[in-house]
Short mmCIF file of C-alpha atoms and ligand atoms in Angstrom, two decimals:
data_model
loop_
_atom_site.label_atom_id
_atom_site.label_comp_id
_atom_site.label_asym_id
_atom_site.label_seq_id
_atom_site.Cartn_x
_atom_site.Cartn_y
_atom_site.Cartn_z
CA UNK A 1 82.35 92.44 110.35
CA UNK A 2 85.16 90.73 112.67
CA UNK A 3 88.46 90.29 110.67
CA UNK A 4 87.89 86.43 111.58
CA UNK A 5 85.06 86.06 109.29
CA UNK A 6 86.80 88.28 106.09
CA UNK A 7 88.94 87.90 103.64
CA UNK A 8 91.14 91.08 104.09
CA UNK A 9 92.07 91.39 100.47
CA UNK A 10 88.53 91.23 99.42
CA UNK A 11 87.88 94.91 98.32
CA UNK A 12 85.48 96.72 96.03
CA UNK A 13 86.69 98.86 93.35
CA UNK A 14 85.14 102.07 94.25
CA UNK A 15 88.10 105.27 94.55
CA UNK A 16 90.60 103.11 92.41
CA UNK A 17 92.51 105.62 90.58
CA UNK A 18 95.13 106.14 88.35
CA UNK A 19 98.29 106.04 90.57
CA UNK A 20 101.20 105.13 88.09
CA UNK A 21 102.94 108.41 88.48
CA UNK A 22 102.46 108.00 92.29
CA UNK A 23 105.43 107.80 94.94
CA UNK A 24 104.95 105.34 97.95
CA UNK A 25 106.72 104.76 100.92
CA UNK A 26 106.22 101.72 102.89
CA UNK A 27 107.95 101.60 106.02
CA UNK A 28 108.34 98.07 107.81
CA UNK A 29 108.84 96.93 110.99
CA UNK A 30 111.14 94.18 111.75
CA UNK A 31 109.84 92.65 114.81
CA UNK A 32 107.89 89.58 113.78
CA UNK A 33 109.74 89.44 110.67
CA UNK A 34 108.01 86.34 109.43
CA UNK A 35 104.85 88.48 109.70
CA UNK A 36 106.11 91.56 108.86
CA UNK A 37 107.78 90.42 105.46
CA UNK A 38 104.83 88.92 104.30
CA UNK A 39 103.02 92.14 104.52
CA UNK A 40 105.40 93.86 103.03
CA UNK A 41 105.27 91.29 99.97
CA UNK A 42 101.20 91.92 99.74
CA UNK A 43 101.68 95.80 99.47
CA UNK A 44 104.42 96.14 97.35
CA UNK A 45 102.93 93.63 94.69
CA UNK A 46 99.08 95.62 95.35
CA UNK A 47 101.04 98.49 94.25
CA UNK A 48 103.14 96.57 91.02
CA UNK A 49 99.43 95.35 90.23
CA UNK A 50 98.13 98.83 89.86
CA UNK A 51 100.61 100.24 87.96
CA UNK A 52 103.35 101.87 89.98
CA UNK A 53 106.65 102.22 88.82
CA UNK A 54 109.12 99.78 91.25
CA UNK A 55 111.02 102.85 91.50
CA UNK A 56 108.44 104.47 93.08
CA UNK A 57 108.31 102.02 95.86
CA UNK A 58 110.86 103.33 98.31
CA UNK A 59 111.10 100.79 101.27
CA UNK A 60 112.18 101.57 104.65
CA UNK A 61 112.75 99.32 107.47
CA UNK A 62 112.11 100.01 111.58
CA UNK A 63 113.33 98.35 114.60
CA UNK A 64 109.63 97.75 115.91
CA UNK A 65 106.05 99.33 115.08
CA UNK A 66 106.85 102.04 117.92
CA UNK A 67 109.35 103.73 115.52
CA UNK A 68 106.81 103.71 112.99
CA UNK A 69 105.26 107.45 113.68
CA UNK A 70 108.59 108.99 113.28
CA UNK A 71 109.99 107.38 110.65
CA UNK A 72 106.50 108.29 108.74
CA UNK A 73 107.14 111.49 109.53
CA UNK A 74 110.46 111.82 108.10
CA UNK A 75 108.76 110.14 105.00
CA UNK A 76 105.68 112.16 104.86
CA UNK A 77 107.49 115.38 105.02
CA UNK A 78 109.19 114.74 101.69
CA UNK A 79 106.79 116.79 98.96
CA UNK A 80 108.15 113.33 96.50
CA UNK A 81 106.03 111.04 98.08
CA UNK A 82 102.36 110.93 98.13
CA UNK A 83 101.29 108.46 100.47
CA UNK A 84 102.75 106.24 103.46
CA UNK A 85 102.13 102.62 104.50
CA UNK A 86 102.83 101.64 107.66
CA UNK A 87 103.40 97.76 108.61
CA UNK A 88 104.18 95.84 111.81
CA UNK A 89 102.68 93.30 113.85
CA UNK A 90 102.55 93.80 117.81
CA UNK A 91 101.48 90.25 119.43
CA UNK A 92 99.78 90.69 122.61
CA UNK A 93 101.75 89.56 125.38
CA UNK A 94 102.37 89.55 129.22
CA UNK A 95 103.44 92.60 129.52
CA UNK A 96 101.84 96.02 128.87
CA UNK A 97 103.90 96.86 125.93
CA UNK A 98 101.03 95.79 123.74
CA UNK A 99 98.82 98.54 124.44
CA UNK A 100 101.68 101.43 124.63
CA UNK A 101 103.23 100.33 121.30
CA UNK A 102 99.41 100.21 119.79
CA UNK A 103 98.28 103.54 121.24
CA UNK A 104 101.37 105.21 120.02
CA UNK A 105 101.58 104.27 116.60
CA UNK A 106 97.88 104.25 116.36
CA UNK A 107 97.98 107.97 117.23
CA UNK A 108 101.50 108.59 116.08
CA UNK A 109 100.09 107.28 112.21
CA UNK A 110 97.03 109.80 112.67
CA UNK A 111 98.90 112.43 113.52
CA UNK A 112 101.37 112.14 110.60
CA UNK A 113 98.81 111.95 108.58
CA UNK A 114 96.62 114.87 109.40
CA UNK A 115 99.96 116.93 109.80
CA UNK A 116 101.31 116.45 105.99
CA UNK A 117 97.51 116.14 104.79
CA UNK A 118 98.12 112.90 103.33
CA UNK A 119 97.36 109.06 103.74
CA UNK A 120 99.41 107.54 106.06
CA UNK A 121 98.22 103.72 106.55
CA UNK A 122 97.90 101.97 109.39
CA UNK A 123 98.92 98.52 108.04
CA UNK A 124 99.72 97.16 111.82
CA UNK A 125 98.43 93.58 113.03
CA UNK A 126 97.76 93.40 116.50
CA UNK A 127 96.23 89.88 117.04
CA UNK A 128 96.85 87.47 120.36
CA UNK A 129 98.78 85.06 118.81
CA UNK A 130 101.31 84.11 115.93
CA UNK A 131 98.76 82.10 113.82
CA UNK A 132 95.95 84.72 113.93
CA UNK A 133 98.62 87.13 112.31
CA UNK A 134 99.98 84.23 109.94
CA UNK A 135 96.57 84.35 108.70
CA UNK A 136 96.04 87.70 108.33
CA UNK A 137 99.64 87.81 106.20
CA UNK A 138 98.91 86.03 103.34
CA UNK A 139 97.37 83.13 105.12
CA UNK A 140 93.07 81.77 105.39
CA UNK A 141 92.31 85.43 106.08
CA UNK A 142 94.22 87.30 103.43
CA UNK A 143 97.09 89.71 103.45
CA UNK A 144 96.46 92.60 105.38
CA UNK A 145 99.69 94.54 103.64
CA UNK A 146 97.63 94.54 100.08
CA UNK A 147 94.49 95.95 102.28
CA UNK A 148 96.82 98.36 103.44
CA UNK A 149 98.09 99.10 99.74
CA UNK A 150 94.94 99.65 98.30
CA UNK A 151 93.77 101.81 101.43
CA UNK A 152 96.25 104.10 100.21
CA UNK A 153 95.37 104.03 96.91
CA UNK A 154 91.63 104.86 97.20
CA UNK A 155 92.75 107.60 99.62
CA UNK A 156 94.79 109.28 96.62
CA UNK A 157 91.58 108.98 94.65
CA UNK A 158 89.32 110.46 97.22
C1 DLZ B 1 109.44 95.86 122.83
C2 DLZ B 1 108.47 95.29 121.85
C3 DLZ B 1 107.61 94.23 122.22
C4 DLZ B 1 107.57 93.64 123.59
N1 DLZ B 1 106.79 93.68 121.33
C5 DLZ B 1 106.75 94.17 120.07
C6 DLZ B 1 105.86 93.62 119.11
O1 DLZ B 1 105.13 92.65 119.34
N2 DLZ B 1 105.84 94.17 117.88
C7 DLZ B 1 106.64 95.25 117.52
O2 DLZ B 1 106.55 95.73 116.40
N3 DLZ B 1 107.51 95.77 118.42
C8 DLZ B 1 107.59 95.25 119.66
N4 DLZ B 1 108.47 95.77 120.57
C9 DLZ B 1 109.45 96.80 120.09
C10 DLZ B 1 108.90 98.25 120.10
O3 DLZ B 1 108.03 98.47 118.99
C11 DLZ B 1 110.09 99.25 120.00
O4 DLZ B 1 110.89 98.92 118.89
C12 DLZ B 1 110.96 99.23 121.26
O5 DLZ B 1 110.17 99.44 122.41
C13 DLZ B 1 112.04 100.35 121.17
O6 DLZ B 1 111.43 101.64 121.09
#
């Protein structure tokens, strides 16, 4: 289904384990702050909601999404945390940055991930415009940060 028709927080319960003794990193990028912040917001109160200690929330910030992959890298390599979320919003624009920041940090992310053999989200927006990413950050279509939250936790209960 096309995110224009979903509520992104809508989720099904299925994989929902027990992660109150679980570390998370979420890493956030500040371009599109407005965006960006609002993510951040949905995924760190996803992971208050299911029980994780605020201690074991340890936020890191990024100039833009493209230093996303190596900052979860540097995250995902310490054996204290258990999963990564990811979160940035690249608009499209005139130029071809959109598709070289994309492509990196979509394959930068998988490659994390499959290196440290553990879930590292992709929690990036990459609409055309401001307002299609205002409402996928806690506006008509959800907040795609708690998506991301709870992607990570049904990973650690896979
Ligand atoms: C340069 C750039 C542009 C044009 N657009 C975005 C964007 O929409 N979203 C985003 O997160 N970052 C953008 N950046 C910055 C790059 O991600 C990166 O920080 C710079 O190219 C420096 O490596």
């Amino acid at each position: 289904m096309a995110t224009s028709q979903k509520n992104l927080s809508d989720h099904s319960s299925k994989n929902i384990t027990d992660v109150s003794k679980k570390t998370f990193a979420i890493i956030v990028s500040e371009w599109n702050e407005e965006v960006t912040e609002s993510l951040y917001s949905g995924a760190y109160q996803t992971l208050l909601d299911h029980g994780v200690e605020k201690e074991n929330i340890i936020r890191k910030n990024v100039p833009g999404s493209f230093e996303l992959s190596l900052a979860s890298q540097w995250m995902a390599s310490d054996s204290n945390i258990d999963a990564v979320i990811c979160l940035g919003c690249v608009i499209q624009g005139e130029t071809k940055h959109f598709d070289f920041i994309c492509d990196a940090v979509a394959n930068g992310i998988t490659n994390v991930s499959l290196k440290y053999n553990k879930p590292v989200i992709f929690g990036v927006l990459t609409p055309n415009t401001q307002q299609q990413a205002l409402d996928r950050a806690g506006g008509k279509h959800g907040n795609k940060g708690d998506e991301a939250a709870i992607t990570a936790i049904k990973m650690l209960g896979f």
